[in-house]
Amino acid sequence: MNIKDIQDSLKNCSCGRKHETDIRSVEIGRGLLNKTAEILNANNFPKNILVVADKNTLSAADGILNVLANGGFKYTLKLYDNLRVAHMSEVDTLVELSANVDAILAVGTGSICDISRLAAARANKEFAIFATAPSMDGFASDSSPIVNYDNFKLSYPARSPKIVIGDTDILAAAPVELKSAGFG
């Protein structure tokens, strides 16, 4: 998908609003897991990255760490056991971990992306997503719903991803409850 062409077509929109995005590339297709490093490189994504995943999402994207390493990426992995709730403490953890990297790659959907998106904004790092389920409606979002320290879920201004990658083989293999959660 050529995001620049879409943006250019919306210049001087009759609605009077300015339509902008920081997204450089959205790649959805079959077999993209093995092209992840190639896609990131083609879009000048930094080589020193923090990869954020949980055991489920990393299993779904089996082999992505090798693909990144073979593509010239140096990564630090933050691996959660099973991240179901996006909590501000996890955002703080990712901000700390990102001090020695240039970008964050979220491998997952939902809470993984939400904490990564906000951490990227707060640490001023580039951000990309490798999606593992179609159950999220906010892949291109610039906000993150996060449970704060008072146990209230608030939406915080965050960072849109520069790149979104969705391997349809992986998305189709997601558990049925995750596929139905994204319906509608």
PDB file of C-alpha atoms in Angstrom:
ATOM      1  CA  MET A   1       0.000   0.000   0.000  1.00  0.00           C
ATOM      2  CA  ASN A   2       1.483   3.320  -1.010  1.00  0.00           C
ATOM      3  CA  ILE A   3       0.731   5.580   1.953  1.00  0.00           C
ATOM      4  CA  LYS A   4       2.355   8.612   0.324  1.00  0.00           C
ATOM      5  CA  ASP A   5       0.000   8.419  -2.655  1.00  0.00           C
ATOM      6  CA  ILE A   6      -2.989   8.275  -0.317  1.00  0.00           C
ATOM      7  CA  GLN A   7      -1.706  11.256   1.667  1.00  0.00           C
ATOM      8  CA  ASP A   8      -1.003  13.232  -1.501  1.00  0.00           C
ATOM      9  CA  SER A   9      -4.530  12.573  -2.733  1.00  0.00           C
ATOM     10  CA  LEU A  10      -5.885  14.157   0.455  1.00  0.00           C
ATOM     11  CA  LYS A  11      -3.944  17.413   0.178  1.00  0.00           C
ATOM     12  CA  ASN A  12      -6.299  20.380   0.041  1.00  0.00           C
ATOM     13  CA  CYS A  13      -9.197  18.157   1.055  1.00  0.00           C
ATOM     14  CA  SER A  14     -12.576  19.839   0.721  1.00  0.00           C
ATOM     15  CA  CYS A  15     -13.340  19.085   4.382  1.00  0.00           C
ATOM     16  CA  GLY A  16     -10.742  21.708   5.331  1.00  0.00           C
ATOM     17  CA  ARG A  17      -8.836  19.387   7.667  1.00  0.00           C
ATOM     18  CA  LYS A  18      -5.202  18.412   7.289  1.00  0.00           C
ATOM     19  CA  HIS A  19      -4.793  14.641   6.793  1.00  0.00           C
ATOM     20  CA  GLU A  20      -1.338  13.437   7.848  1.00  0.00           C
ATOM     21  CA  THR A  21       0.316  10.277   9.090  1.00  0.00           C
ATOM     22  CA  ASP A  22       3.807   9.164  10.001  1.00  0.00           C
ATOM     23  CA  ILE A  23       3.161   5.719   8.552  1.00  0.00           C
ATOM     24  CA  ARG A  24       5.612   4.900   5.753  1.00  0.00           C
ATOM     25  CA  SER A  25       4.469   1.417   4.850  1.00  0.00           C
ATOM     26  CA  VAL A  26       1.657  -1.054   5.442  1.00  0.00           C
ATOM     27  CA  GLU A  27       2.519  -4.512   4.147  1.00  0.00           C
ATOM     28  CA  ILE A  28      -0.159  -7.184   4.366  1.00  0.00           C
ATOM     29  CA  GLY A  29       0.340 -10.446   2.524  1.00  0.00           C
ATOM     30  CA  ARG A  30       1.356 -14.045   2.505  1.00  0.00           C
ATOM     31  CA  GLY A  31       4.840 -15.064   3.660  1.00  0.00           C
ATOM     32  CA  LEU A  32       5.902 -11.675   5.017  1.00  0.00           C
ATOM     33  CA  LEU A  33       7.501 -13.134   8.148  1.00  0.00           C
ATOM     34  CA  ASN A  34      10.558 -14.058   6.090  1.00  0.00           C
ATOM     35  CA  LYS A  35      10.582 -10.585   4.488  1.00  0.00           C
ATOM     36  CA  THR A  36      10.323  -8.629   7.746  1.00  0.00           C
ATOM     37  CA  ALA A  37      13.963  -7.475   7.808  1.00  0.00           C
ATOM     38  CA  GLU A  38      13.764  -6.601   4.114  1.00  0.00           C
ATOM     39  CA  ILE A  39      10.629  -4.485   4.692  1.00  0.00           C
ATOM     40  CA  LEU A  40      12.142  -2.736   7.712  1.00  0.00           C
ATOM     41  CA  ASN A  41      15.375  -2.067   5.800  1.00  0.00           C
ATOM     42  CA  ALA A  42      13.513  -0.743   2.747  1.00  0.00           C
ATOM     43  CA  ASN A  43      11.830   1.804   5.016  1.00  0.00           C
ATOM     44  CA  ASN A  44      15.042   2.855   6.787  1.00  0.00           C
ATOM     45  CA  PHE A  45      13.977   1.443  10.137  1.00  0.00           C
ATOM     46  CA  PRO A  46      16.848   1.659  12.649  1.00  0.00           C
ATOM     47  CA  LYS A  47      18.988  -1.469  13.069  1.00  0.00           C
ATOM     48  CA  ASN A  48      19.332  -1.391  16.889  1.00  0.00           C
ATOM     49  CA  ILE A  49      15.885  -2.298  18.186  1.00  0.00           C
ATOM     50  CA  LEU A  50      13.877  -3.414  21.183  1.00  0.00           C
ATOM     51  CA  VAL A  51      11.581  -6.311  20.249  1.00  0.00           C
ATOM     52  CA  VAL A  52       8.513  -6.523  22.503  1.00  0.00           C
ATOM     53  CA  ALA A  53       6.463  -9.739  22.532  1.00  0.00           C
ATOM     54  CA  ASP A  54       4.931 -12.312  24.797  1.00  0.00           C
ATOM     55  CA  LYS A  55       5.376 -16.064  24.561  1.00  0.00           C
ATOM     56  CA  ASN A  56       2.172 -16.439  22.532  1.00  0.00           C
ATOM     57  CA  THR A  57       2.964 -13.758  19.966  1.00  0.00           C
ATOM     58  CA  LEU A  58       6.595 -14.804  19.602  1.00  0.00           C
ATOM     59  CA  SER A  59       5.425 -18.373  19.029  1.00  0.00           C
ATOM     60  CA  ALA A  60       2.962 -17.157  16.386  1.00  0.00           C
ATOM     61  CA  ALA A  61       5.810 -15.274  14.662  1.00  0.00           C
ATOM     62  CA  ASP A  62       8.181 -18.217  15.020  1.00  0.00           C
ATOM     63  CA  GLY A  63      11.505 -17.438  13.377  1.00  0.00           C
ATOM     64  CA  ILE A  64      11.191 -13.640  13.386  1.00  0.00           C
ATOM     65  CA  LEU A  65      14.227 -13.179  15.645  1.00  0.00           C
ATOM     66  CA  ASN A  66      16.396 -15.156  13.210  1.00  0.00           C
ATOM     67  CA  VAL A  67      14.995 -13.178  10.285  1.00  0.00           C
ATOM     68  CA  LEU A  68      15.887  -9.928  12.080  1.00  0.00           C
ATOM     69  CA  ALA A  69      19.398 -11.106  13.012  1.00  0.00           C
ATOM     70  CA  ASN A  70      20.064 -12.388   9.481  1.00  0.00           C
ATOM     71  CA  GLY A  71      18.810  -9.048   8.131  1.00  0.00           C
ATOM     72  CA  GLY A  72      21.434  -7.106  10.096  1.00  0.00           C
ATOM     73  CA  PHE A  73      19.311  -6.105  13.076  1.00  0.00           C
ATOM     74  CA  LYS A  74      20.693  -6.049  16.590  1.00  0.00           C
ATOM     75  CA  TYR A  75      17.859  -6.600  19.032  1.00  0.00           C
ATOM     76  CA  THR A  76      17.095  -6.660  22.711  1.00  0.00           C
ATOM     77  CA  LEU A  77      14.084  -8.839  23.528  1.00  0.00           C
ATOM     78  CA  LYS A  78      11.495  -7.978  26.171  1.00  0.00           C
ATOM     79  CA  LEU A  79       9.467 -11.158  26.440  1.00  0.00           C
ATOM     80  CA  TYR A  80       6.354 -11.266  28.609  1.00  0.00           C
ATOM     81  CA  ASP A  81       4.782 -14.506  29.719  1.00  0.00           C
ATOM     82  CA  ASN A  82       1.245 -13.608  28.594  1.00  0.00           C
ATOM     83  CA  LEU A  83       0.514  -9.883  28.434  1.00  0.00           C
ATOM     84  CA  ARG A  84      -3.250  -9.358  28.507  1.00  0.00           C
ATOM     85  CA  VAL A  85      -3.539  -5.910  30.100  1.00  0.00           C
ATOM     86  CA  ALA A  86      -1.609  -2.826  29.030  1.00  0.00           C
ATOM     87  CA  HIS A  87      -0.460  -1.258  32.290  1.00  0.00           C
ATOM     88  CA  MET A  88       1.542   1.932  32.770  1.00  0.00           C
ATOM     89  CA  SER A  89       4.227   0.026  34.715  1.00  0.00           C
ATOM     90  CA  GLU A  90       4.987  -1.923  31.512  1.00  0.00           C
ATOM     91  CA  VAL A  91       5.240   1.323  29.544  1.00  0.00           C
ATOM     92  CA  ASP A  92       7.769   2.563  32.106  1.00  0.00           C
ATOM     93  CA  THR A  93       9.731  -0.685  31.774  1.00  0.00           C
ATOM     94  CA  LEU A  94       9.893  -0.334  27.988  1.00  0.00           C
ATOM     95  CA  VAL A  95      10.968   3.303  28.211  1.00  0.00           C
ATOM     96  CA  GLU A  96      13.873   2.205  30.429  1.00  0.00           C
ATOM     97  CA  LEU A  97      14.797  -0.687  28.120  1.00  0.00           C
ATOM     98  CA  SER A  98      14.704   1.552  25.067  1.00  0.00           C
ATOM     99  CA  ALA A  99      17.463   3.828  26.370  1.00  0.00           C
ATOM    100  CA  ASN A 100      20.074   1.831  24.450  1.00  0.00           C
ATOM    101  CA  VAL A 101      18.120   1.222  21.224  1.00  0.00           C
ATOM    102  CA  ASP A 102      16.909   3.369  18.358  1.00  0.00           C
ATOM    103  CA  ALA A 103      13.469   1.862  17.767  1.00  0.00           C
ATOM    104  CA  ILE A 104      10.810  -0.501  19.067  1.00  0.00           C
ATOM    105  CA  LEU A 105       9.248  -3.393  17.146  1.00  0.00           C
ATOM    106  CA  ALA A 106       6.045  -4.778  18.672  1.00  0.00           C
ATOM    107  CA  VAL A 107       5.459  -8.410  17.742  1.00  0.00           C
ATOM    108  CA  GLY A 108       1.819  -8.932  18.575  1.00  0.00           C
ATOM    109  CA  THR A 109      -1.522  -7.253  18.766  1.00  0.00           C
ATOM    110  CA  GLY A 110      -3.493  -5.309  21.362  1.00  0.00           C
ATOM    111  CA  SER A 111      -1.700  -4.753  24.658  1.00  0.00           C
ATOM    112  CA  ILE A 112       1.757  -5.482  23.213  1.00  0.00           C
ATOM    113  CA  CYS A 113       1.227  -2.747  20.623  1.00  0.00           C
ATOM    114  CA  ASP A 114      -0.360  -0.332  23.101  1.00  0.00           C
ATOM    115  CA  ILE A 115       2.512  -0.367  25.608  1.00  0.00           C
ATOM    116  CA  SER A 116       5.090  -0.272  22.798  1.00  0.00           C
ATOM    117  CA  ARG A 117       3.367   2.649  21.056  1.00  0.00           C
ATOM    118  CA  LEU A 118       3.277   4.773  24.214  1.00  0.00           C
ATOM    119  CA  ALA A 119       6.825   3.828  25.228  1.00  0.00           C
ATOM    120  CA  ALA A 120       8.059   4.772  21.748  1.00  0.00           C
ATOM    121  CA  ALA A 121       6.407   8.175  22.069  1.00  0.00           C
ATOM    122  CA  ARG A 122       7.776   8.817  25.552  1.00  0.00           C
ATOM    123  CA  ALA A 123      11.289   7.655  24.650  1.00  0.00           C
ATOM    124  CA  ASN A 124      11.186   9.386  21.237  1.00  0.00           C
ATOM    125  CA  LYS A 125      11.924   6.161  19.347  1.00  0.00           C
ATOM    126  CA  GLU A 126      10.670   4.948  15.999  1.00  0.00           C
ATOM    127  CA  PHE A 127       8.008   2.258  16.185  1.00  0.00           C
ATOM    128  CA  ALA A 128       6.843  -0.625  13.982  1.00  0.00           C
ATOM    129  CA  ILE A 129       4.367  -3.479  14.338  1.00  0.00           C
ATOM    130  CA  PHE A 130       4.523  -7.097  13.241  1.00  0.00           C
ATOM    131  CA  ALA A 131       0.895  -8.177  13.736  1.00  0.00           C
ATOM    132  CA  THR A 132       0.071 -11.667  14.975  1.00  0.00           C
ATOM    133  CA  ALA A 133      -3.754 -11.498  15.117  1.00  0.00           C
ATOM    134  CA  PRO A 134      -6.419  -9.468  13.319  1.00  0.00           C
ATOM    135  CA  SER A 135      -8.278  -8.650  16.547  1.00  0.00           C
ATOM    136  CA  MET A 136      -7.140  -5.062  16.941  1.00  0.00           C
ATOM    137  CA  ASP A 137      -8.705  -2.030  15.307  1.00  0.00           C
ATOM    138  CA  GLY A 138      -5.855   0.328  16.128  1.00  0.00           C
ATOM    139  CA  PHE A 139      -2.781  -0.823  14.237  1.00  0.00           C
ATOM    140  CA  ALA A 140      -2.321   2.665  12.751  1.00  0.00           C
ATOM    141  CA  SER A 141      -3.469   4.506  15.877  1.00  0.00           C
ATOM    142  CA  ASP A 142      -1.594   7.351  17.528  1.00  0.00           C
ATOM    143  CA  SER A 143      -3.085   6.720  20.968  1.00  0.00           C
ATOM    144  CA  SER A 144      -2.814   3.948  23.554  1.00  0.00           C
ATOM    145  CA  PRO A 145      -5.424   2.760  26.033  1.00  0.00           C
ATOM    146  CA  ILE A 146      -3.404   2.054  29.173  1.00  0.00           C
ATOM    147  CA  VAL A 147      -4.387   1.154  32.735  1.00  0.00           C
ATOM    148  CA  ASN A 148      -2.762   3.851  34.865  1.00  0.00           C
ATOM    149  CA  TYR A 149      -1.469   3.590  38.434  1.00  0.00           C
ATOM    150  CA  ASP A 150      -4.958   4.397  39.785  1.00  0.00           C
ATOM    151  CA  ASN A 151      -6.364   1.374  37.884  1.00  0.00           C
ATOM    152  CA  PHE A 152      -8.245   3.541  35.389  1.00  0.00           C
ATOM    153  CA  LYS A 153      -7.926   2.862  31.681  1.00  0.00           C
ATOM    154  CA  LEU A 154      -7.162   6.088  29.841  1.00  0.00           C
ATOM    155  CA  SER A 155      -6.183   6.762  26.255  1.00  0.00           C
ATOM    156  CA  TYR A 156      -2.837   8.522  26.014  1.00  0.00           C
ATOM    157  CA  PRO A 157      -1.409  10.350  22.998  1.00  0.00           C
ATOM    158  CA  ALA A 158       1.242   8.016  21.609  1.00  0.00           C
ATOM    159  CA  ARG A 159       3.119   7.258  18.376  1.00  0.00           C
ATOM    160  CA  SER A 160       1.791   5.798  15.159  1.00  0.00           C
ATOM    161  CA  PRO A 161       3.917   3.026  13.754  1.00  0.00           C
ATOM    162  CA  LYS A 162       6.181   3.858  10.829  1.00  0.00           C
ATOM    163  CA  ILE A 163       5.621   0.355   9.467  1.00  0.00           C
ATOM    164  CA  VAL A 164       2.862  -2.229   9.906  1.00  0.00           C
ATOM    165  CA  ILE A 165       3.530  -5.793   8.727  1.00  0.00           C
ATOM    166  CA  GLY A 166       0.843  -8.471   8.655  1.00  0.00           C
ATOM    167  CA  ASP A 167       1.631 -11.946   7.380  1.00  0.00           C
ATOM    168  CA  THR A 168      -1.761 -13.330   6.377  1.00  0.00           C
ATOM    169  CA  ASP A 169      -0.667 -16.909   7.118  1.00  0.00           C
ATOM    170  CA  ILE A 170       0.002 -15.880  10.736  1.00  0.00           C
ATOM    171  CA  LEU A 171      -3.115 -13.708  11.009  1.00  0.00           C
ATOM    172  CA  ALA A 172      -5.296 -16.555   9.686  1.00  0.00           C
ATOM    173  CA  ALA A 173      -3.744 -19.006  12.168  1.00  0.00           C
ATOM    174  CA  ALA A 174      -4.624 -16.824  15.172  1.00  0.00           C
ATOM    175  CA  PRO A 175      -6.965 -18.404  17.734  1.00  0.00           C
ATOM    176  CA  VAL A 176     -10.612 -18.102  16.693  1.00  0.00           C
ATOM    177  CA  GLU A 177     -11.450 -15.942  19.724  1.00  0.00           C
ATOM    178  CA  LEU A 178      -8.866 -13.390  18.592  1.00  0.00           C
ATOM    179  CA  LYS A 179     -10.173 -13.385  15.045  1.00  0.00           C
ATOM    180  CA  SER A 180     -13.772 -12.932  16.171  1.00  0.00           C
ATOM    181  CA  ALA A 181     -12.779 -10.204  18.667  1.00  0.00           C
ATOM    182  CA  GLY A 182     -11.706  -8.007  15.771  1.00  0.00           C
ATOM    183  CA  PHE A 183     -14.871  -8.560  13.747  1.00  0.00           C
ATOM    184  CA  GLY A 184     -16.891  -5.368  13.288  1.00  0.00           C
TER     185      GLY A 184
END
